[in-house]
């Protein structure tokens, strides 16, 4: 790719976005430069709703692969592009269809509840998907006499199990980025900023969540930050969210719990990749119909119950 200055890259992206009737949607953990060119930035639930509703012909998805797959599952008539093909999610990779089939066979009466951070194949074997924003509401609404298999995040599942008292079989997956947040780090920050509120993402360990003032998805954190009277907020999630929080609330102070809470996969997209993606119409994400149809059912069920 020829060398272009940042403003030239942005101009070209804007031209192509118009020409191809494309929408650029980005996750809250993306780099600031990518969030700045987005038509829409949000958490997994907000992005799923946006992908289902948009009138664009092309969706450029700056997130990780399962998110682009979810967009295609909901809008198969559209072209869904993931600018960097290698941007996967290690937690999603911790669950596969073969092992889930075995688990379902061992618990034939259980309902399968799957966090959207999962592959299309796993979603296709699922009764209802959830995000961190709606998992509590959805699990609480499921028939109380049914056991629940919760895939793949043992931390989110453990938190929901504790809140609802439901009997759950937890898949042993986790987010490596959120696992870097420990109780010791939170306690240190609380000591340093005693008047700050603490927001914690439920992909964190249970002993970390216990130290929260608020347990929230990234979208929930953005809303809470706007509404609260607190001037200082300790943020326990991937540090990409800090960029959006500061941009939307310039008068408040946001304290990342640790600079180590970085998801390398979420940081792969740069504006150059977005431009190349639109120029070359790559990398197209699709899902075979025999997987897409049952996977769509489990996502639509989530949207209905949200
Ligand atoms: S932050 Fe964690 S759950 Fe999100 S994409 Fe990265 S590894 Fe996956």
mmCIF file of C-alpha atoms and ligand atoms in Angstrom:
data_model
loop_
_atom_site.group_PDB
_atom_site.id
_atom_site.type_symbol
_atom_site.label_atom_id
_atom_site.label_comp_id
_atom_site.label_asym_id
_atom_site.label_seq_id
_atom_site.Cartn_x
_atom_site.Cartn_y
_atom_site.Cartn_z
ATOM 1 C CA UNK A 1 0.000 0.000 0.000
ATOM 2 C CA UNK A 2 1.383 3.420 -0.953
ATOM 3 C CA UNK A 3 2.246 5.746 1.946
ATOM 4 C CA UNK A 4 -0.643 8.007 2.875
ATOM 5 C CA UNK A 5 -0.975 10.581 5.633
ATOM 6 C CA UNK A 6 -3.658 9.914 8.256
ATOM 7 C CA UNK A 7 -6.052 12.513 6.841
ATOM 8 C CA UNK A 8 -5.673 11.016 3.331
ATOM 9 C CA UNK A 9 -6.477 7.546 4.667
ATOM 10 C CA UNK A 10 -9.571 8.894 6.391
ATOM 11 C CA UNK A 11 -10.665 10.791 3.239
ATOM 12 C CA UNK A 12 -10.365 7.614 1.146
ATOM 13 C CA UNK A 13 -12.243 5.570 3.730
ATOM 14 C CA UNK A 14 -15.025 8.148 3.660
ATOM 15 C CA UNK A 15 -15.202 8.093 -0.165
ATOM 16 C CA UNK A 16 -15.353 4.285 -0.274
ATOM 17 C CA UNK A 17 -17.826 4.107 2.594
ATOM 18 C CA UNK A 18 -20.198 6.273 0.560
ATOM 19 C CA UNK A 19 -19.515 4.614 -2.787
ATOM 20 C CA UNK A 20 -20.096 1.091 -1.440
ATOM 21 C CA UNK A 21 -22.896 1.949 0.982
ATOM 22 C CA UNK A 22 -20.767 0.585 3.809
ATOM 23 C CA UNK A 23 -21.008 0.991 7.552
ATOM 24 C CA UNK A 24 -17.995 0.697 9.859
ATOM 25 C CA UNK A 25 -18.833 -0.742 13.233
ATOM 26 C CA UNK A 26 -16.298 -1.136 16.003
ATOM 27 C CA UNK A 27 -16.127 -2.709 19.418
ATOM 28 C CA UNK A 28 -15.425 -0.573 22.492
ATOM 29 C CA UNK A 29 -11.982 -2.220 22.874
ATOM 30 C CA UNK A 30 -10.674 -1.069 19.473
ATOM 31 C CA UNK A 31 -7.877 1.492 19.131
ATOM 32 C CA UNK A 32 -8.956 5.139 19.366
ATOM 33 C CA UNK A 33 -8.043 5.818 15.711
ATOM 34 C CA UNK A 34 -10.503 3.091 14.634
ATOM 35 C CA UNK A 35 -13.252 4.224 17.025
ATOM 36 C CA UNK A 36 -12.887 7.731 15.556
ATOM 37 C CA UNK A 37 -13.782 6.632 11.998
ATOM 38 C CA UNK A 38 -16.634 4.338 13.082
ATOM 39 C CA UNK A 39 -20.292 4.884 12.262
ATOM 40 C CA UNK A 40 -21.098 3.040 15.438
ATOM 41 C CA UNK A 41 -19.119 1.842 18.476
ATOM 42 C CA UNK A 42 -20.561 -0.405 21.150
ATOM 43 C CA UNK A 43 -20.547 -3.645 23.127
ATOM 44 C CA UNK A 44 -21.448 -7.073 21.736
ATOM 45 C CA UNK A 45 -25.188 -6.695 22.295
ATOM 46 C CA UNK A 46 -25.363 -3.201 20.786
ATOM 47 C CA UNK A 47 -23.276 -4.352 17.807
ATOM 48 C CA UNK A 48 -25.534 -7.381 17.197
ATOM 49 C CA UNK A 49 -28.602 -5.138 17.190
ATOM 50 C CA UNK A 50 -26.898 -2.665 14.846
ATOM 51 C CA UNK A 51 -25.804 -5.448 12.470
ATOM 52 C CA UNK A 52 -29.374 -6.787 12.351
ATOM 53 C CA UNK A 53 -30.888 -3.351 11.663
ATOM 54 C CA UNK A 54 -28.556 -1.567 9.282
ATOM 55 C CA UNK A 55 -29.567 -0.747 5.698
ATOM 56 C CA UNK A 56 -25.928 -0.740 4.528
ATOM 57 C CA UNK A 57 -24.842 -3.261 1.859
ATOM 58 C CA UNK A 58 -21.430 -3.757 3.428
ATOM 59 C CA UNK A 59 -20.522 -4.076 7.113
ATOM 60 C CA UNK A 60 -16.853 -3.504 7.964
ATOM 61 C CA UNK A 61 -16.475 -5.074 11.380
ATOM 62 C CA UNK A 62 -13.600 -3.882 13.557
ATOM 63 C CA UNK A 63 -13.703 -6.369 16.378
ATOM 64 C CA UNK A 64 -12.830 -10.047 16.589
ATOM 65 C CA UNK A 65 -13.947 -12.810 14.253
ATOM 66 C CA UNK A 66 -16.949 -14.113 16.227
ATOM 67 C CA UNK A 67 -18.448 -10.606 16.123
ATOM 68 C CA UNK A 68 -18.187 -10.437 12.325
ATOM 69 C CA UNK A 69 -19.659 -13.949 12.132
ATOM 70 C CA UNK A 70 -22.565 -12.820 14.312
ATOM 71 C CA UNK A 71 -23.168 -9.892 11.937
ATOM 72 C CA UNK A 72 -23.247 -12.281 8.963
ATOM 73 C CA UNK A 73 -25.514 -14.749 10.790
ATOM 74 C CA UNK A 74 -28.048 -11.941 11.332
ATOM 75 C CA UNK A 75 -27.614 -10.301 7.909
ATOM 76 C CA UNK A 76 -26.558 -12.993 5.400
ATOM 77 C CA UNK A 77 -27.612 -10.855 2.434
ATOM 78 C CA UNK A 78 -24.908 -8.308 3.311
ATOM 79 C CA UNK A 79 -21.169 -8.429 2.697
ATOM 80 C CA UNK A 80 -19.420 -8.623 6.079
ATOM 81 C CA UNK A 81 -15.726 -7.723 6.119
ATOM 82 C CA UNK A 82 -13.165 -8.296 8.869
ATOM 83 C CA UNK A 83 -10.153 -6.085 8.028
ATOM 84 C CA UNK A 84 -7.610 -8.321 9.832
ATOM 85 C CA UNK A 85 -8.391 -12.004 9.448
ATOM 86 C CA UNK A 86 -6.151 -13.064 12.363
ATOM 87 C CA UNK A 87 -8.168 -11.148 14.960
ATOM 88 C CA UNK A 88 -9.748 -14.060 16.806
ATOM 89 C CA UNK A 89 -10.895 -14.420 20.403
ATOM 90 C CA UNK A 90 -8.928 -16.889 22.577
ATOM 91 C CA UNK A 91 -11.965 -17.412 24.821
ATOM 92 C CA UNK A 92 -14.199 -18.296 21.838
ATOM 93 C CA UNK A 93 -11.520 -20.787 20.736
ATOM 94 C CA UNK A 94 -11.785 -22.587 24.094
ATOM 95 C CA UNK A 95 -15.137 -24.163 23.130
ATOM 96 C CA UNK A 96 -15.728 -26.446 20.171
ATOM 97 C CA UNK A 97 -18.775 -28.211 18.742
ATOM 98 C CA UNK A 98 -17.487 -31.734 19.317
ATOM 99 C CA UNK A 99 -16.955 -31.288 23.067
ATOM 100 C CA UNK A 100 -20.243 -29.430 23.431
ATOM 101 C CA UNK A 101 -22.117 -32.311 21.776
ATOM 102 C CA UNK A 102 -20.530 -34.684 24.322
ATOM 103 C CA UNK A 103 -21.547 -32.406 27.194
ATOM 104 C CA UNK A 104 -25.117 -32.165 25.851
ATOM 105 C CA UNK A 105 -25.258 -35.966 25.626
ATOM 106 C CA UNK A 106 -24.164 -36.204 29.273
ATOM 107 C CA UNK A 107 -26.896 -33.713 30.310
ATOM 108 C CA UNK A 108 -29.758 -34.340 27.871
ATOM 109 C CA UNK A 109 -32.278 -32.207 29.790
ATOM 110 C CA UNK A 110 -30.061 -29.165 30.163
ATOM 111 C CA UNK A 111 -30.558 -25.913 28.268
ATOM 112 C CA UNK A 112 -27.452 -24.576 26.547
ATOM 113 C CA UNK A 113 -26.800 -20.886 27.220
ATOM 114 C CA UNK A 114 -23.876 -19.525 25.224
ATOM 115 C CA UNK A 115 -22.022 -16.253 25.598
ATOM 116 C CA UNK A 116 -21.803 -14.571 22.176
ATOM 117 C CA UNK A 117 -18.018 -14.815 22.480
ATOM 118 C CA UNK A 118 -18.154 -18.186 20.738
ATOM 119 C CA UNK A 119 -17.915 -19.709 17.267
ATOM 120 C CA UNK A 120 -20.889 -20.058 14.911
ATOM 121 C CA UNK A 121 -20.681 -23.866 15.301
ATOM 122 C CA UNK A 122 -21.106 -23.583 19.075
ATOM 123 C CA UNK A 123 -23.958 -21.081 18.697
ATOM 124 C CA UNK A 124 -25.665 -23.557 16.367
ATOM 125 C CA UNK A 125 -25.839 -26.058 19.262
ATOM 126 C CA UNK A 126 -27.258 -23.463 21.641
ATOM 127 C CA UNK A 127 -30.758 -22.758 22.990
ATOM 128 C CA UNK A 128 -30.136 -19.098 23.708
ATOM 129 C CA UNK A 129 -27.142 -16.769 23.408
ATOM 130 C CA UNK A 130 -26.346 -14.073 25.957
ATOM 131 C CA UNK A 131 -24.003 -11.116 26.271
ATOM 132 C CA UNK A 132 -22.559 -9.719 29.479
ATOM 133 C CA UNK A 133 -25.273 -7.035 29.299
ATOM 134 C CA UNK A 134 -28.266 -9.392 29.293
ATOM 135 C CA UNK A 135 -27.053 -12.743 30.728
ATOM 136 C CA UNK A 136 -28.596 -12.138 34.154
ATOM 137 C CA UNK A 137 -31.995 -11.197 32.719
ATOM 138 C CA UNK A 138 -32.086 -14.101 30.259
ATOM 139 C CA UNK A 139 -30.925 -16.829 32.660
ATOM 140 C CA UNK A 140 -33.410 -15.583 35.285
ATOM 141 C CA UNK A 141 -36.234 -16.002 32.747
ATOM 142 C CA UNK A 142 -35.410 -19.630 31.826
ATOM 143 C CA UNK A 143 -37.596 -22.426 33.276
ATOM 144 C CA UNK A 144 -36.374 -23.020 36.838
ATOM 145 C CA UNK A 145 -36.588 -26.829 36.612
ATOM 146 C CA UNK A 146 -33.992 -27.018 33.823
ATOM 147 C CA UNK A 147 -30.279 -27.408 34.391
ATOM 148 C CA UNK A 148 -28.113 -24.969 32.408
ATOM 149 C CA UNK A 149 -24.901 -25.611 30.495
ATOM 150 C CA UNK A 150 -23.114 -22.251 30.296
ATOM 151 C CA UNK A 151 -20.511 -21.880 27.513
ATOM 152 C CA UNK A 152 -17.646 -20.800 27.289
ATOM 153 C CA UNK A 153 -16.897 -18.254 30.046
ATOM 154 C CA UNK A 154 -16.658 -19.819 33.525
ATOM 155 C CA UNK A 155 -16.322 -16.362 35.100
ATOM 156 C CA UNK A 156 -19.455 -14.824 33.589
ATOM 157 C CA UNK A 157 -21.282 -18.130 34.156
ATOM 158 C CA UNK A 158 -20.085 -18.288 37.783
ATOM 159 C CA UNK A 159 -21.262 -14.739 38.394
ATOM 160 C CA UNK A 160 -24.717 -15.452 36.916
ATOM 161 C CA UNK A 161 -24.933 -18.696 38.897
ATOM 162 C CA UNK A 162 -24.177 -16.801 42.106
ATOM 163 C CA UNK A 163 -26.723 -14.061 41.351
ATOM 164 C CA UNK A 164 -29.549 -16.384 40.268
ATOM 165 C CA UNK A 165 -28.865 -19.465 42.426
ATOM 166 C CA UNK A 166 -29.420 -21.573 39.279
ATOM 167 C CA UNK A 167 -27.780 -24.961 38.890
ATOM 168 C CA UNK A 168 -25.234 -24.485 36.115
ATOM 169 C CA UNK A 169 -22.587 -26.607 34.459
ATOM 170 C CA UNK A 170 -19.789 -24.201 33.624
ATOM 171 C CA UNK A 171 -17.574 -24.658 30.582
ATOM 172 C CA UNK A 172 -13.960 -24.074 31.690
ATOM 173 C CA UNK A 173 -13.226 -21.149 29.324
ATOM 174 C CA UNK A 174 -12.056 -17.658 30.281
ATOM 175 C CA UNK A 175 -10.814 -14.387 28.845
ATOM 176 C CA UNK A 176 -7.019 -14.212 29.247
ATOM 177 C CA UNK A 177 -7.151 -10.401 29.285
ATOM 178 C CA UNK A 178 -9.645 -10.152 32.159
ATOM 179 C CA UNK A 179 -7.825 -12.926 34.052
ATOM 180 C CA UNK A 180 -4.894 -10.496 34.416
ATOM 181 C CA UNK A 181 -7.037 -8.396 36.766
ATOM 182 C CA UNK A 182 -6.542 -9.623 40.348
ATOM 183 C CA UNK A 183 -8.095 -8.653 43.718
ATOM 184 C CA UNK A 184 -4.692 -7.283 44.790
ATOM 185 C CA UNK A 185 -4.646 -4.812 41.878
ATOM 186 C CA UNK A 186 -8.193 -3.632 42.627
ATOM 187 C CA UNK A 187 -7.440 -3.194 46.342
ATOM 188 C CA UNK A 188 -4.325 -1.170 45.521
ATOM 189 C CA UNK A 189 -6.304 1.155 43.249
ATOM 190 C CA UNK A 190 -9.049 1.522 45.848
ATOM 191 C CA UNK A 191 -6.439 2.533 48.391
ATOM 192 C CA UNK A 192 -4.919 5.058 45.961
ATOM 193 C CA UNK A 193 -8.325 6.521 45.012
ATOM 194 C CA UNK A 194 -10.593 5.998 48.058
ATOM 195 C CA UNK A 195 -13.360 8.245 46.683
ATOM 196 C CA UNK A 196 -13.539 6.502 43.283
ATOM 197 C CA UNK A 197 -16.328 4.132 42.175
ATOM 198 C CA UNK A 198 -15.223 0.722 40.889
ATOM 199 C CA UNK A 199 -16.770 -0.701 37.672
ATOM 200 C CA UNK A 200 -15.874 -4.324 36.908
ATOM 201 C CA UNK A 201 -16.626 -6.411 33.809
ATOM 202 C CA UNK A 202 -18.167 -9.837 34.590
ATOM 203 C CA UNK A 203 -15.528 -11.661 32.513
ATOM 204 C CA UNK A 204 -13.309 -11.028 35.556
ATOM 205 C CA UNK A 205 -12.699 -13.593 38.316
ATOM 206 C CA UNK A 206 -15.410 -13.918 40.970
ATOM 207 C CA UNK A 207 -13.077 -12.713 43.753
ATOM 208 C CA UNK A 208 -12.457 -9.588 41.628
ATOM 209 C CA UNK A 209 -16.174 -9.051 40.932
ATOM 210 C CA UNK A 210 -16.804 -9.179 44.698
ATOM 211 C CA UNK A 211 -14.888 -5.882 44.990
ATOM 212 C CA UNK A 212 -17.098 -3.973 42.508
ATOM 213 C CA UNK A 213 -19.480 -1.096 43.128
ATOM 214 C CA UNK A 214 -20.977 -1.866 39.712
ATOM 215 C CA UNK A 215 -20.724 -5.041 37.588
ATOM 216 C CA UNK A 216 -21.301 -3.940 34.002
ATOM 217 C CA UNK A 217 -20.809 -4.741 30.320
ATOM 218 C CA UNK A 218 -18.765 -2.163 28.401
ATOM 219 C CA UNK A 219 -21.979 -0.548 27.114
ATOM 220 C CA UNK A 220 -23.270 -0.452 30.706
ATOM 221 C CA UNK A 221 -20.004 1.169 31.816
ATOM 222 C CA UNK A 222 -20.428 3.925 29.197
ATOM 223 C CA UNK A 223 -23.973 4.643 30.427
ATOM 224 C CA UNK A 224 -22.993 4.513 34.112
ATOM 225 C CA UNK A 225 -20.044 6.890 33.535
ATOM 226 C CA UNK A 226 -22.413 9.503 32.055
ATOM 227 C CA UNK A 227 -25.046 9.205 34.776
ATOM 228 C CA UNK A 228 -22.995 8.923 37.972
ATOM 229 C CA UNK A 229 -22.085 11.899 40.168
ATOM 230 C CA UNK A 230 -18.741 10.230 40.939
ATOM 231 C CA UNK A 231 -15.829 12.246 39.489
ATOM 232 C CA UNK A 232 -13.326 9.368 39.625
ATOM 233 C CA UNK A 233 -13.996 5.867 38.317
ATOM 234 C CA UNK A 234 -11.739 2.807 38.485
ATOM 235 C CA UNK A 235 -12.289 0.741 35.335
ATOM 236 C CA UNK A 236 -11.681 -3.013 35.414
ATOM 237 C CA UNK A 237 -11.872 -4.179 31.810
ATOM 238 C CA UNK A 238 -9.794 -4.070 28.616
ATOM 239 C CA UNK A 239 -8.107 -0.660 28.517
ATOM 240 C CA UNK A 240 -9.464 0.285 25.066
ATOM 241 C CA UNK A 241 -12.685 1.381 26.753
ATOM 242 C CA UNK A 242 -10.859 4.207 28.562
ATOM 243 C CA UNK A 243 -10.525 6.104 25.245
ATOM 244 C CA UNK A 244 -14.300 6.232 24.744
ATOM 245 C CA UNK A 245 -15.023 6.976 28.413
ATOM 246 C CA UNK A 246 -12.645 9.967 28.385
ATOM 247 C CA UNK A 247 -13.961 11.244 25.053
ATOM 248 C CA UNK A 248 -17.567 11.150 26.260
ATOM 249 C CA UNK A 249 -16.862 12.446 29.798
ATOM 250 C CA UNK A 250 -13.949 14.907 29.588
ATOM 251 C CA UNK A 251 -14.712 16.270 33.083
ATOM 252 C CA UNK A 252 -14.298 12.881 34.832
ATOM 253 C CA UNK A 253 -11.243 10.828 35.702
ATOM 254 C CA UNK A 254 -11.013 7.205 34.562
ATOM 255 C CA UNK A 255 -8.410 5.000 36.182
ATOM 256 C CA UNK A 256 -7.484 1.747 34.380
ATOM 257 C CA UNK A 257 -6.872 -0.982 36.960
ATOM 258 C CA UNK A 258 -3.834 -2.213 35.077
ATOM 259 C CA UNK A 259 -2.064 -1.398 31.815
ATOM 260 C CA UNK A 260 -1.764 -5.203 31.443
ATOM 261 C CA UNK A 261 -5.467 -5.552 30.621
ATOM 262 C CA UNK A 262 -4.888 -5.423 26.869
ATOM 263 C CA UNK A 263 -6.458 -7.785 24.346
ATOM 264 C CA UNK A 264 -3.868 -8.074 21.539
ATOM 265 C CA UNK A 265 -6.534 -9.387 19.149
ATOM 266 C CA UNK A 266 -8.658 -6.292 19.611
ATOM 267 C CA UNK A 267 -5.664 -4.084 18.805
ATOM 268 C CA UNK A 268 -4.890 -5.579 15.376
ATOM 269 C CA UNK A 269 -7.066 -3.220 13.353
ATOM 270 C CA UNK A 270 -5.553 0.070 12.210
ATOM 271 C CA UNK A 271 -7.158 2.599 9.870
ATOM 272 C CA UNK A 272 -4.859 1.345 7.057
ATOM 273 C CA UNK A 273 -6.460 -2.106 7.412
ATOM 274 C CA UNK A 274 -9.934 -0.595 7.200
ATOM 275 C CA UNK A 275 -8.987 1.222 3.984
ATOM 276 C CA UNK A 276 -7.493 -1.926 2.406
ATOM 277 C CA UNK A 277 -10.523 -3.880 3.465
ATOM 278 C CA UNK A 278 -12.854 -1.470 1.657
ATOM 279 C CA UNK A 279 -10.595 -1.224 -1.394
ATOM 280 C CA UNK A 280 -10.142 -4.971 -1.829
ATOM 281 C CA UNK A 281 -13.439 -6.038 -0.250
ATOM 282 C CA UNK A 282 -11.639 -8.383 2.113
ATOM 283 C CA UNK A 283 -11.780 -10.473 4.282
ATOM 284 C CA UNK A 284 -15.296 -11.712 3.654
ATOM 285 C CA UNK A 285 -16.833 -13.555 6.581
ATOM 286 C CA UNK A 286 -19.555 -16.095 5.957
ATOM 287 C CA UNK A 287 -21.096 -19.113 7.650
ATOM 288 C CA UNK A 288 -22.575 -22.170 5.854
ATOM 289 C CA UNK A 289 -26.397 -22.210 5.938
ATOM 290 C CA UNK A 290 -26.601 -25.460 7.921
ATOM 291 C CA UNK A 291 -24.756 -23.718 10.771
ATOM 292 C CA UNK A 292 -26.060 -20.190 10.198
ATOM 293 C CA UNK A 293 -29.757 -21.076 10.515
ATOM 294 C CA UNK A 294 -29.604 -22.748 13.978
ATOM 295 C CA UNK A 295 -27.036 -20.161 15.139
ATOM 296 C CA UNK A 296 -29.391 -17.359 14.069
ATOM 297 C CA UNK A 297 -32.191 -18.953 16.070
ATOM 298 C CA UNK A 298 -30.125 -18.803 19.282
ATOM 299 C CA UNK A 299 -29.150 -15.159 18.670
ATOM 300 C CA UNK A 300 -32.699 -14.077 17.750
ATOM 301 C CA UNK A 301 -33.938 -15.787 20.907
ATOM 302 C CA UNK A 302 -31.481 -13.632 22.862
ATOM 303 C CA UNK A 303 -32.654 -10.453 21.116
ATOM 304 C CA UNK A 304 -36.290 -11.358 21.885
ATOM 305 C CA UNK A 305 -35.500 -11.966 25.569
ATOM 306 C CA UNK A 306 -33.248 -8.893 26.047
HETATM 307 S S1 LIG B 1 -11.051 -9.208 25.527
HETATM 308 FE FE1 LIG B 1 -11.162 -11.395 26.015
HETATM 309 S S2 LIG B 1 -13.203 -12.035 25.389
HETATM 310 FE FE2 LIG B 1 -12.781 -10.054 24.383
HETATM 311 S S3 LIG B 1 -11.908 -10.614 22.398
HETATM 312 FE FE3 LIG B 1 -10.173 -10.359 23.789
HETATM 313 S S4 LIG B 1 -9.833 -12.437 24.576
HETATM 314 FE FE4 LIG B 1 -11.841 -12.461 23.652
#
